[in-house]
């Protein structure tokens, strides 16, 4: 499912117009993004948790030349599914 399909499905289930649903989903994603930028986890009980994790700098290797290179530290989003979501995927 892509973003447009998600908007259509939510609009159909809620009875809202597609443009209203799109604005709502955009605000939802923006809120999650803002919280993660600030280092705050976002928790939805039963669904899962979004958090920002930091990867340390490390030394990598170019597979073609074998030359060592430095990979810089970075911050990445991480999602951990909740129990209800994990169980729903097993059904």
mmCIF file of N, CA and C in Angstrom, residues 19-53:
data_model
loop_
_atom_site.group_PDB
_atom_site.id
_atom_site.type_symbol
_atom_site.label_atom_id
_atom_site.label_comp_id
_atom_site.label_asym_id
_atom_site.label_seq_id
_atom_site.Cartn_x
_atom_site.Cartn_y
_atom_site.Cartn_z
ATOM 1 N N UNK A 19 -9.176 14.980 0.375
ATOM 2 C CA UNK A 19 -8.257 16.086 0.688
ATOM 3 C C UNK A 19 -8.179 16.338 2.196
ATOM 4 N N UNK A 20 -9.292 16.142 2.921
ATOM 5 C CA UNK A 20 -9.273 16.269 4.382
ATOM 6 C C UNK A 20 -8.428 15.160 5.003
ATOM 7 N N UNK A 21 -8.589 13.959 4.469
ATOM 8 C CA UNK A 21 -7.819 12.817 4.961
ATOM 9 C C UNK A 21 -6.338 13.012 4.698
ATOM 10 N N UNK A 22 -6.000 13.537 3.525
ATOM 11 C CA UNK A 22 -4.597 13.774 3.189
ATOM 12 C C UNK A 22 -3.974 14.788 4.151
ATOM 13 N N UNK A 23 -4.700 15.865 4.448
ATOM 14 C CA UNK A 23 -4.200 16.870 5.397
ATOM 15 C C UNK A 23 -3.997 16.259 6.783
ATOM 16 N N UNK A 24 -4.926 15.415 7.195
ATOM 17 C CA UNK A 24 -4.830 14.769 8.504
ATOM 18 C C UNK A 24 -3.620 13.847 8.571
ATOM 19 N N UNK A 25 -3.427 13.032 7.543
ATOM 20 C CA UNK A 25 -2.278 12.126 7.528
ATOM 21 C C UNK A 25 -0.961 12.893 7.460
ATOM 22 N N UNK A 26 -0.920 13.972 6.691
ATOM 23 C CA UNK A 26 0.295 14.795 6.619
ATOM 24 C C UNK A 26 0.620 15.378 7.993
ATOM 25 N N UNK A 27 -0.409 15.856 8.698
ATOM 26 C CA UNK A 27 -0.195 16.402 10.042
ATOM 27 C C UNK A 27 0.284 15.304 10.993
ATOM 28 N N UNK A 28 -0.260 14.119 10.845
ATOM 29 C CA UNK A 28 0.140 12.970 11.661
ATOM 30 C C UNK A 28 1.616 12.639 11.436
ATOM 31 N N UNK A 29 2.025 12.536 10.171
ATOM 32 C CA UNK A 29 3.421 12.225 9.849
ATOM 33 C C UNK A 29 4.357 13.343 10.301
ATOM 34 N N UNK A 30 3.932 14.585 10.122
ATOM 35 C CA UNK A 30 4.754 15.723 10.557
ATOM 36 C C UNK A 30 4.953 15.718 12.073
ATOM 37 N N UNK A 31 3.910 15.352 12.808
ATOM 38 C CA UNK A 31 4.000 15.300 14.264
ATOM 39 C C UNK A 31 4.981 14.221 14.712
ATOM 40 N N UNK A 32 4.919 13.062 14.088
ATOM 41 C CA UNK A 32 5.865 11.988 14.407
ATOM 42 C C UNK A 32 7.281 12.433 14.077
ATOM 43 N N UNK A 33 7.472 13.034 12.904
ATOM 44 C CA UNK A 33 8.797 13.494 12.483
ATOM 45 C C UNK A 33 9.363 14.534 13.453
ATOM 46 N N UNK A 34 8.534 15.474 13.866
ATOM 47 C CA UNK A 34 8.975 16.515 14.798
ATOM 48 C C UNK A 34 9.398 15.912 16.135
ATOM 49 N N UNK A 35 8.619 14.974 16.634
ATOM 50 C CA UNK A 35 8.958 14.329 17.904
ATOM 51 C C UNK A 35 10.276 13.573 17.801
ATOM 52 N N UNK A 36 10.478 12.856 16.705
ATOM 53 C CA UNK A 36 11.717 12.101 16.531
ATOM 54 C C UNK A 36 12.917 13.030 16.381
ATOM 55 N N UNK A 37 12.735 14.163 15.695
ATOM 56 C CA UNK A 37 13.824 15.139 15.565
ATOM 57 C C UNK A 37 14.255 15.660 16.929
ATOM 58 N N UNK A 38 13.292 15.787 17.844
ATOM 59 C CA UNK A 38 13.576 16.283 19.190
ATOM 60 C C UNK A 38 14.079 15.175 20.114
ATOM 61 N N UNK A 39 14.166 13.959 19.596
ATOM 62 C CA UNK A 39 14.657 12.835 20.389
ATOM 63 C C UNK A 39 13.606 12.180 21.260
ATOM 64 N N UNK A 40 12.344 12.528 21.048
ATOM 65 C CA UNK A 40 11.253 11.959 21.836
ATOM 66 C C UNK A 40 10.698 10.719 21.134
ATOM 67 N N UNK A 41 10.506 9.619 21.862
ATOM 68 C CA UNK A 41 9.884 8.446 21.238
ATOM 69 C C UNK A 41 8.388 8.687 21.031
ATOM 70 N N UNK A 42 7.806 8.010 20.065
ATOM 71 C CA UNK A 42 6.375 8.096 19.788
ATOM 72 C C UNK A 42 5.808 6.697 19.998
ATOM 73 N N UNK A 43 4.893 6.555 20.961
ATOM 74 C CA UNK A 43 4.385 5.237 21.349
ATOM 75 C C UNK A 43 2.882 5.135 21.091
ATOM 76 N N UNK A 44 2.492 4.094 20.376
ATOM 77 C CA UNK A 44 1.085 3.771 20.153
ATOM 78 C C UNK A 44 0.861 2.382 20.737
ATOM 79 N N UNK A 45 0.197 2.313 21.886
ATOM 80 C CA UNK A 45 0.008 1.049 22.586
ATOM 81 C C UNK A 45 -0.686 0.053 21.662
ATOM 82 N N UNK A 46 -0.118 -1.126 21.547
ATOM 83 C CA UNK A 46 -0.673 -2.180 20.700
ATOM 84 C C UNK A 46 -0.186 -2.119 19.267
ATOM 85 N N UNK A 47 0.109 -0.931 18.771
ATOM 86 C CA UNK A 47 0.577 -0.789 17.387
ATOM 87 C C UNK A 47 2.087 -0.854 17.319
ATOM 88 N N UNK A 48 2.771 0.014 18.076
ATOM 89 C CA UNK A 48 4.229 -0.010 18.074
ATOM 90 C C UNK A 48 4.825 1.311 18.509
ATOM 91 N N UNK A 49 6.152 1.355 18.509
ATOM 92 C CA UNK A 49 6.897 2.529 18.951
ATOM 93 C C UNK A 49 7.865 2.991 17.868
ATOM 94 N N UNK A 50 7.926 4.297 17.691
ATOM 95 C CA UNK A 50 8.925 4.915 16.832
ATOM 96 C C UNK A 50 9.948 5.566 17.749
ATOM 97 N N UNK A 51 11.222 5.406 17.437
ATOM 98 C CA UNK A 51 12.257 6.076 18.214
ATOM 99 C C UNK A 51 13.428 6.418 17.308
ATOM 100 N N UNK A 52 14.254 7.335 17.790
ATOM 101 C CA UNK A 52 15.456 7.730 17.054
ATOM 102 C C UNK A 52 16.641 7.024 17.696
ATOM 103 N N UNK A 53 17.412 6.319 16.875
ATOM 104 C CA UNK A 53 18.601 5.631 17.377
ATOM 105 C C UNK A 53 19.833 6.254 16.741
#
